[in-house]
Short mmCIF file of C-alpha atoms in Angstrom, two decimals:
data_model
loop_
_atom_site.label_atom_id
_atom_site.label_comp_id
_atom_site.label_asym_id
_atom_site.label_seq_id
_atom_site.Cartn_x
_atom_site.Cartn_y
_atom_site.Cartn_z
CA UNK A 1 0.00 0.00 0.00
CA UNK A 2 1.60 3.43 -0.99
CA UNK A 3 2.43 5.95 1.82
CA UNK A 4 0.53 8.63 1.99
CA UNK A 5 2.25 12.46 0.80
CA UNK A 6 3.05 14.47 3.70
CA UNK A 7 1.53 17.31 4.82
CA UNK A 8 2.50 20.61 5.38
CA UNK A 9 0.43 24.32 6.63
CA UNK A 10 2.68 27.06 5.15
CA UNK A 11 1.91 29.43 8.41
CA UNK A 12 3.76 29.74 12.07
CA UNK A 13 0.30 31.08 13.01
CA UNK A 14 -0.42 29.10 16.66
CA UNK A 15 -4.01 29.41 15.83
CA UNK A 16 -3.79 27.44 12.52
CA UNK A 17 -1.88 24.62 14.27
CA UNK A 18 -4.12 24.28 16.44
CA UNK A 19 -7.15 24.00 14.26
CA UNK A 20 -5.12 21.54 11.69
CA UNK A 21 -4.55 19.79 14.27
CA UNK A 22 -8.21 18.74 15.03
CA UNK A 23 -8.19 16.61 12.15
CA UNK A 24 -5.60 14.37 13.22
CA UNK A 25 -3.52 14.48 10.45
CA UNK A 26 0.16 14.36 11.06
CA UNK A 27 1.84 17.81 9.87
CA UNK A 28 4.79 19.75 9.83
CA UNK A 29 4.68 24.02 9.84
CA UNK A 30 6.84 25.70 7.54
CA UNK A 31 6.36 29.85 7.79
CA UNK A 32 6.36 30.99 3.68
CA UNK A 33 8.36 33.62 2.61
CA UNK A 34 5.72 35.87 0.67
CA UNK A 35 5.77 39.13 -0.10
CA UNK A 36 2.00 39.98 1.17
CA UNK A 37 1.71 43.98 0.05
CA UNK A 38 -1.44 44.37 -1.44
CA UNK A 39 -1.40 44.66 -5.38
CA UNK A 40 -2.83 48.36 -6.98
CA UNK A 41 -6.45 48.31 -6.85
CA UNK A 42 -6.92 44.40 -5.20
CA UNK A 43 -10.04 44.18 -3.03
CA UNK A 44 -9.14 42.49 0.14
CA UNK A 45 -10.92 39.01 -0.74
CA UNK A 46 -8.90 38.81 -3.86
CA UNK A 47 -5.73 39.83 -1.78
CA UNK A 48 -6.59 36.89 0.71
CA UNK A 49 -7.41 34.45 -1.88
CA UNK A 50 -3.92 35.33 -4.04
CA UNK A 51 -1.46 35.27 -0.48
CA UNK A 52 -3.30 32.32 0.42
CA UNK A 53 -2.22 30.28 -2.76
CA UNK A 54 1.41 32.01 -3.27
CA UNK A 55 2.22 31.05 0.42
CA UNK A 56 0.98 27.15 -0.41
CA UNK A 57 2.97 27.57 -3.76
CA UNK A 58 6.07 28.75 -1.93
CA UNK A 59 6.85 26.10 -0.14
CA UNK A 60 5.40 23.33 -2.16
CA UNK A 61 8.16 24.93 -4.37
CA UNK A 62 10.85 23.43 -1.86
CA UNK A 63 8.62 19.57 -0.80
CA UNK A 64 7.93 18.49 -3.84
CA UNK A 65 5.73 15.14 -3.34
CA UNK A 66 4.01 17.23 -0.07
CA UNK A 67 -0.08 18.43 0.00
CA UNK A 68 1.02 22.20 1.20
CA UNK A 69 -2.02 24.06 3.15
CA UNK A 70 -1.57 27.72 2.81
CA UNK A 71 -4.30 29.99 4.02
CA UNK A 72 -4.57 34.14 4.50
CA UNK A 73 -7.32 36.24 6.32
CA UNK A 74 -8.18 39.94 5.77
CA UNK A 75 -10.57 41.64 8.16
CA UNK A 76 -13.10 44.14 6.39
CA UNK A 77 -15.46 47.16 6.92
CA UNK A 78 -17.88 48.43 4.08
CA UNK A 79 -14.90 46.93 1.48
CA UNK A 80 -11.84 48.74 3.11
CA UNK A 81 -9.55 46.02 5.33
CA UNK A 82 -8.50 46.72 8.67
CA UNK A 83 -5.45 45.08 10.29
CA UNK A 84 -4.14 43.64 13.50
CA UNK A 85 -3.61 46.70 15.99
CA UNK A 86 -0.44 45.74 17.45
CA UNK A 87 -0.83 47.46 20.64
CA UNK A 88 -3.70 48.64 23.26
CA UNK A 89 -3.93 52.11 22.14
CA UNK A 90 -4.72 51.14 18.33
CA UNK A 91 -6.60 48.30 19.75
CA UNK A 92 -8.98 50.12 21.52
CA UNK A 93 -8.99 52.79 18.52
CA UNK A 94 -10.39 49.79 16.61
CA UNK A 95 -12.78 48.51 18.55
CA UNK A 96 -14.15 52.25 18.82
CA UNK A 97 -14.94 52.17 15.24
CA UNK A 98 -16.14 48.74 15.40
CA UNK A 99 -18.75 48.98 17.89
CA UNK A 100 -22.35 48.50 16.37
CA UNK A 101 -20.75 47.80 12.63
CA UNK A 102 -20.43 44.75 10.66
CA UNK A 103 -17.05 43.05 9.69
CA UNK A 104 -16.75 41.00 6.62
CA UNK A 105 -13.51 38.08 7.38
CA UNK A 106 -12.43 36.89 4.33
CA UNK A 107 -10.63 33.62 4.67
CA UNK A 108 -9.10 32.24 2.21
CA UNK A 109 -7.68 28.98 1.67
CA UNK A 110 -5.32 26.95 -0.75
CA UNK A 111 -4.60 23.22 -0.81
CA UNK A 112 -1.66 22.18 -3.57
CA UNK A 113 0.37 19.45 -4.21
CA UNK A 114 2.80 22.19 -6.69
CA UNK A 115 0.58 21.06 -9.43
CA UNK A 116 -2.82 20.95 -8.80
CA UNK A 117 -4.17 23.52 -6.44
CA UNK A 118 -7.99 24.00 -4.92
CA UNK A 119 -8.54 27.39 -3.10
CA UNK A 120 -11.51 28.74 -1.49
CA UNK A 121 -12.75 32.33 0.17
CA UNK A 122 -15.04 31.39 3.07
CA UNK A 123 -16.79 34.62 4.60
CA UNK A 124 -17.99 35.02 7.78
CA UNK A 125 -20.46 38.16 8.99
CA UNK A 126 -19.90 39.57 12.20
CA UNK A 127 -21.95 42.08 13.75
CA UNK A 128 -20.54 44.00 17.00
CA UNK A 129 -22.43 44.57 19.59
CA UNK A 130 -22.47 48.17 20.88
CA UNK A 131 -19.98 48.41 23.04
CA UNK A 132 -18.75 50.84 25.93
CA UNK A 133 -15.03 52.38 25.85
CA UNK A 134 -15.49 50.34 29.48
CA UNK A 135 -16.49 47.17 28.24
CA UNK A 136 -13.96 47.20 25.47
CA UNK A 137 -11.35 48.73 27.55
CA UNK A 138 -11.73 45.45 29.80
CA UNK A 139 -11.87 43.25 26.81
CA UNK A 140 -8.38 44.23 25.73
CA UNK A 141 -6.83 44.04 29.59
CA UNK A 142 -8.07 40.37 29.29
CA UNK A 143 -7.26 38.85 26.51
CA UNK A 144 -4.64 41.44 24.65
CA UNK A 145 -5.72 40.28 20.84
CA UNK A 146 -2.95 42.97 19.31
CA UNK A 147 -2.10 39.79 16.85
CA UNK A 148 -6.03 39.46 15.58
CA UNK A 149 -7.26 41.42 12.74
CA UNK A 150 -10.17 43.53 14.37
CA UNK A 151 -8.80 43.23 17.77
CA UNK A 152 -11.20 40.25 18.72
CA UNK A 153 -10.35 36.29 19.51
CA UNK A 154 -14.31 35.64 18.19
CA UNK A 155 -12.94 31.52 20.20
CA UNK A 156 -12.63 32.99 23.27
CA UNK A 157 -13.73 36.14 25.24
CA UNK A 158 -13.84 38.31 22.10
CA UNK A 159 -17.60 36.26 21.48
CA UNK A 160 -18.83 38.35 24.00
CA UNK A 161 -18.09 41.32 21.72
CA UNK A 162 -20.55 40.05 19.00
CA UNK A 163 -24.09 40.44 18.62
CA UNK A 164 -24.20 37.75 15.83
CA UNK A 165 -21.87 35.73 13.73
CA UNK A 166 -23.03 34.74 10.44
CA UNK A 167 -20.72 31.48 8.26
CA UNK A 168 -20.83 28.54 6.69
CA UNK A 169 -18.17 27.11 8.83
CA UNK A 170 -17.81 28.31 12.58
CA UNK A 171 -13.72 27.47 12.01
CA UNK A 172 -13.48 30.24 9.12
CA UNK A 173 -12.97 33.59 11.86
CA UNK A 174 -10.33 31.58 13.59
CA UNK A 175 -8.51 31.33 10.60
CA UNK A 176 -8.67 27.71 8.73
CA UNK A 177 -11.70 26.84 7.47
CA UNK A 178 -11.70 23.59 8.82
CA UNK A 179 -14.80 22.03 6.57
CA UNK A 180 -13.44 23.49 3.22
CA UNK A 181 -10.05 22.04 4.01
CA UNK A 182 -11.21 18.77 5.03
CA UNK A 183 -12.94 18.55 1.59
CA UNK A 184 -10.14 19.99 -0.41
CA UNK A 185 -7.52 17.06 1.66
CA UNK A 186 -9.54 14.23 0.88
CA UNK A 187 -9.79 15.13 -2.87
CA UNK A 188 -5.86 15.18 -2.31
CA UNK A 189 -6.15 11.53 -0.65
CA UNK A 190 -5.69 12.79 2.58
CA UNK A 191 -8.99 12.61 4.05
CA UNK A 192 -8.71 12.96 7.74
CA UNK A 193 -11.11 9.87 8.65
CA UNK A 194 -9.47 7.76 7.02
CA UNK A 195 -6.43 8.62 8.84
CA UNK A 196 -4.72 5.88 11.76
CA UNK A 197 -5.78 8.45 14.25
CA UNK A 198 -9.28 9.08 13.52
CA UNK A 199 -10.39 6.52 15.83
CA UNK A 200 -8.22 7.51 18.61
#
């Protein structure tokens, strides 16, 4: 029986890992080396959709025989993307704005073997509650989401900030569309239940 190709995510985001690794599927992260300045006159899904297949690309590039995961997410507001704060003060800024509005998260996904590649842009709707400079102000002392575009962790306290969540696939705002991917892996032959640890 032929191995199976190995698999790689092309991210050192923590929060990816941990979502690939609810499948079970042995992996290795590799962080791509991709240029990821917008293009002149790119809307931010294209921009997510285009990162999220050059960062698969580059380092399928380097493993050839490997199913490379790559995957990029841009936070939006009426079209225009907004970015991960960094800090408290543009954190707070942020959430400021945010309060009462609704974000679009575009994220995107790409699944390639350096041949063949399958990418997706899986939305999710997110409607902020109104929210107090108090409220928000104790938000950010909690959970400090400076690395998060739109300055909220929607899979832990930052739920509290929303008034509704609309998606396809609850895994999308975290950052890996975990139902598109499984779909896209197991047209790859790596679907995760028929993996040896499924039924662990």
């Amino acid at each position: 029986m032929p191995s199976k190709p190995s698999l790689i995510l092309a991210s050192s985001s923590r929060y990816r890992k941990e979502l690939l690794s609810r499948l079970r599927l042995p992996f290795t992260a590799i962080s791509p080396d991709v240029d990821e300045t917008p293009q002149s006159g790119e809307t931010p899904a294209a921009l997510a959709l285009r990162l999220s297949v050059a960062k698969a690309m580059a380092v399928a590039a380097s493993h050839p025989g490997s199913i490379v995961i790559g995957s990029d997410q841009v936070a939006t507001v009426d079209g225009q993307p907004i970015g991960k704060p960094g800090d408290f003060p543009r954190a707070l800024a942020q959430l400021q704005a945010l309060s009462g509005q609704i974000v679009e998260f575009h994220s995107a996904l790409a699944v390639t073997d350096g041949q063949r590649v399958e990418k997706a842009d899986i939305v999710t709707r997110c409607h902020f509650r109104k929210l107090s400079d108090r409220a928000i102000e104790a938000y950010l002392r909690a959970e400090e989401p400076y690395d998060t575009a739109g300055s909220a962790k929607a899979e832990s306290l930052g739920i509290a900030l929303m008034e509704s969540i609309q998606s396809d696939d609850p895994t999308a705002i975290i950052g890996l569309p975990l139902i598109a991917l499984t779909g896209m892996l197991a047209r790859f032959g790596l679907d995760p239940l028929d993996a040896p640890g499924a039924s662990a």
